[in-house]
GROMACS .gro file of C-alpha atoms in nm:
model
  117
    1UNK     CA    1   0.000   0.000   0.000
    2UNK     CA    2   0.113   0.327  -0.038
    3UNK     CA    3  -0.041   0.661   0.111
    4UNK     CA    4   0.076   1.035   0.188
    5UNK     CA    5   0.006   1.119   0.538
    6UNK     CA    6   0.126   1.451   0.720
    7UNK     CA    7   0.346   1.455   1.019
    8UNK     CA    8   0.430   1.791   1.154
    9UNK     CA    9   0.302   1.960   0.881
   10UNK     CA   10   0.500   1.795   0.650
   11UNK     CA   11   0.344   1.533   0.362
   12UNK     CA   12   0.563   1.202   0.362
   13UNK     CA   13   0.468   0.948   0.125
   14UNK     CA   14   0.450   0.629   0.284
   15UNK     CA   15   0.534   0.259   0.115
   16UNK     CA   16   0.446  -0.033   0.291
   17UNK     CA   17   0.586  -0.360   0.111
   18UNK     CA   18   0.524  -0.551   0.491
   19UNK     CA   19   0.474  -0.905   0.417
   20UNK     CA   20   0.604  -0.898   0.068
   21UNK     CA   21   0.767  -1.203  -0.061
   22UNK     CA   22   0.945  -1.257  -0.446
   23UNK     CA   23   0.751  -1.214  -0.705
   24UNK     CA   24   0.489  -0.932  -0.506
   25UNK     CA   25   0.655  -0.644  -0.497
   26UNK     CA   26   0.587  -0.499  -0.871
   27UNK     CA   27   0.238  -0.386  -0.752
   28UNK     CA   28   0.394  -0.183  -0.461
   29UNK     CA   29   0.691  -0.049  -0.645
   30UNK     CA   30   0.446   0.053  -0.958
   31UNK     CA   31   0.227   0.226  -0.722
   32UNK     CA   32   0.509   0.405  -0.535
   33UNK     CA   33   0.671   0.493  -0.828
   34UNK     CA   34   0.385   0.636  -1.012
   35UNK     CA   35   0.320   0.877  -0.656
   36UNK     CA   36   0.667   0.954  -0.617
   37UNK     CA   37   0.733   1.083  -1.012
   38UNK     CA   38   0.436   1.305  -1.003
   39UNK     CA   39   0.601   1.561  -0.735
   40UNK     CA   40   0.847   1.788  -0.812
   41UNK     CA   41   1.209   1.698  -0.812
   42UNK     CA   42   1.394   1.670  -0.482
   43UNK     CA   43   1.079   1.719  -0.230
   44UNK     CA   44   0.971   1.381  -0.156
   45UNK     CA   45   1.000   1.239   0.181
   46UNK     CA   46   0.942   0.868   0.237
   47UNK     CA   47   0.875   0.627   0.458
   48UNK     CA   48   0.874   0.270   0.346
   49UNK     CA   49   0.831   0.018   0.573
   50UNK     CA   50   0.993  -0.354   0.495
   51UNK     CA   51   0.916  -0.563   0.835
   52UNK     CA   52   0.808  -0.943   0.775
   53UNK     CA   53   0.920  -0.860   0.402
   54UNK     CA   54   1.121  -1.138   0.216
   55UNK     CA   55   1.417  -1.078  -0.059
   56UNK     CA   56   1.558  -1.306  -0.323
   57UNK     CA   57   1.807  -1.200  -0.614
   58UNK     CA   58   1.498  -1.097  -0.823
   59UNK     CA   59   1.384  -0.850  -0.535
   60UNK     CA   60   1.749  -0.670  -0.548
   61UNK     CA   61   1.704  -0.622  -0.883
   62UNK     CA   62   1.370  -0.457  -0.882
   63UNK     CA   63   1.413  -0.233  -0.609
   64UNK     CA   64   1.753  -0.141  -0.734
   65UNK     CA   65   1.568  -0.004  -1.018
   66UNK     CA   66   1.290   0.140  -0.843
   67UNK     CA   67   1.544   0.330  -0.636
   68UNK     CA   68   1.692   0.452  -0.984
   69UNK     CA   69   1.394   0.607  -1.074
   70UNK     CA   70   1.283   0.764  -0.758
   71UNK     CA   71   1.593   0.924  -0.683
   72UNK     CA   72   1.573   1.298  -0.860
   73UNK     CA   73   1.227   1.307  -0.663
   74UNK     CA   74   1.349   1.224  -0.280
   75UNK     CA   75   1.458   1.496  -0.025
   76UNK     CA   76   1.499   1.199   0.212
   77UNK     CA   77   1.385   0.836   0.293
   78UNK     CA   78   1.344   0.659   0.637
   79UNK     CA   79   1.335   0.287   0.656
   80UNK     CA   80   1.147   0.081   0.890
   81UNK     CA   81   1.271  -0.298   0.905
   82UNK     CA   82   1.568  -0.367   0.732
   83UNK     CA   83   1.707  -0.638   1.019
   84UNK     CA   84   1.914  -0.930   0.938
   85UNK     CA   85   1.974  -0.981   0.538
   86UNK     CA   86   1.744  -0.719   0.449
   87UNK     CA   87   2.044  -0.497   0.609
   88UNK     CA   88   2.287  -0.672   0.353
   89UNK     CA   89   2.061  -0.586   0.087
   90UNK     CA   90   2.005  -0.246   0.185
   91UNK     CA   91   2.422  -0.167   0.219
   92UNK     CA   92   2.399  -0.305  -0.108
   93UNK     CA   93   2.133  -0.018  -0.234
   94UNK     CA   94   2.248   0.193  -0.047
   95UNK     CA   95   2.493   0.380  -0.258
   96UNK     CA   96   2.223   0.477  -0.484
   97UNK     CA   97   2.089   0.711  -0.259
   98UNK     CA   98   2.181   1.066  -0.306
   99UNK     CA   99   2.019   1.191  -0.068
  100UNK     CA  100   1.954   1.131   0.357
  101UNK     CA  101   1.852   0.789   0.385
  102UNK     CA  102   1.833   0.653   0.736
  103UNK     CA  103   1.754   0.294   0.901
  104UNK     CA  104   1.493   0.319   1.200
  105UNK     CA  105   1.307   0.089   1.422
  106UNK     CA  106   0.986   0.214   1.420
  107UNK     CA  107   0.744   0.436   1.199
  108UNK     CA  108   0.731   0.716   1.490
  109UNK     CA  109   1.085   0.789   1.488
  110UNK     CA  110   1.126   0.780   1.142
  111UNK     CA  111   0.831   1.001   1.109
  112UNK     CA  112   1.043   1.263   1.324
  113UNK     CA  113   1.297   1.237   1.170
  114UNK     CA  114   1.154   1.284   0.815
  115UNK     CA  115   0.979   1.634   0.960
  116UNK     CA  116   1.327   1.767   1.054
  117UNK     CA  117   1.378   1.743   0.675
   0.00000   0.00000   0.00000
C-alpha cells in the first residue's frame, strides 16, 4: 500500500511492502513509483516500511531499479525494518541514494525524523 500522510506539517509518502515475498513487490513499487514521479524533483519524503518482508536475487534487482527512478524526486527516505539480510541488501542499495537515507526501528521515529527534513 502506499499513502501520503502529514506529520508535523509535513506530507511524507508512505510505502508499505510488509509481508512482501518474491515475485509481489511490482504492484507496490508501480504504485510508489507512479506517486513519487508526479512531485516535483527533490521534495519527496518517504517512509517505506519492509518488516516481515522477504528478498531473493529478483527483489534486489527490482528495487535497485525502483530506487533509480525515484531518486531525482526524494529529499529523504526513512526505513522501517531492514534487520538481518534485508540490512545486507540495503548496504547493497544503499549507494544509490543521493540523498539522507536513514535505518529506524519504528514508523514514529522515522516520522520525526523525516519532519526535521
Amino acid at each position: 500500500m502506499v499513502q501520503t500522510t502529514f506529520h508535523h506539517g509535513k506530507s511524507i509518502v508512505e510505502i508499505d511492502f510488509d509481508g512482501c515475498v518474491p515475485g509481489t513487490y511490482a504492484p507496490r513499487i508501480a504504485q510508489a513509483q507512479a506517486r513519487i514521479t508526479s512531485c516535483p524533483r527533490g521534495s519527496v519524503l518517504a517512509l517505506t516500511r519492509f518488516a516481515s518482508s522477504r528478498f531473493d536475487a529478483g527483489t534486489v534487482l527490482e528495487m535497485e531499479r525502483f530506487a533509480s527512478a525515484v531518486m531525482p524526486y526524494l529529499k529523504a527516505n526513512a526505513l522501517v525494518g531492514i534487520t538481518g539480510m534485508k540490512r545486507v541488501v540495503f548496504n547493497g542499495i544503499k549507494p544509490l541514494y543521493r540523498v539522507p537515507v536513514e535505518l529506524f526501528d519504528d514508523d514514529g521515529a522515522a516520522r520525526e525524523w523525516l519532519a526535521a527534513r
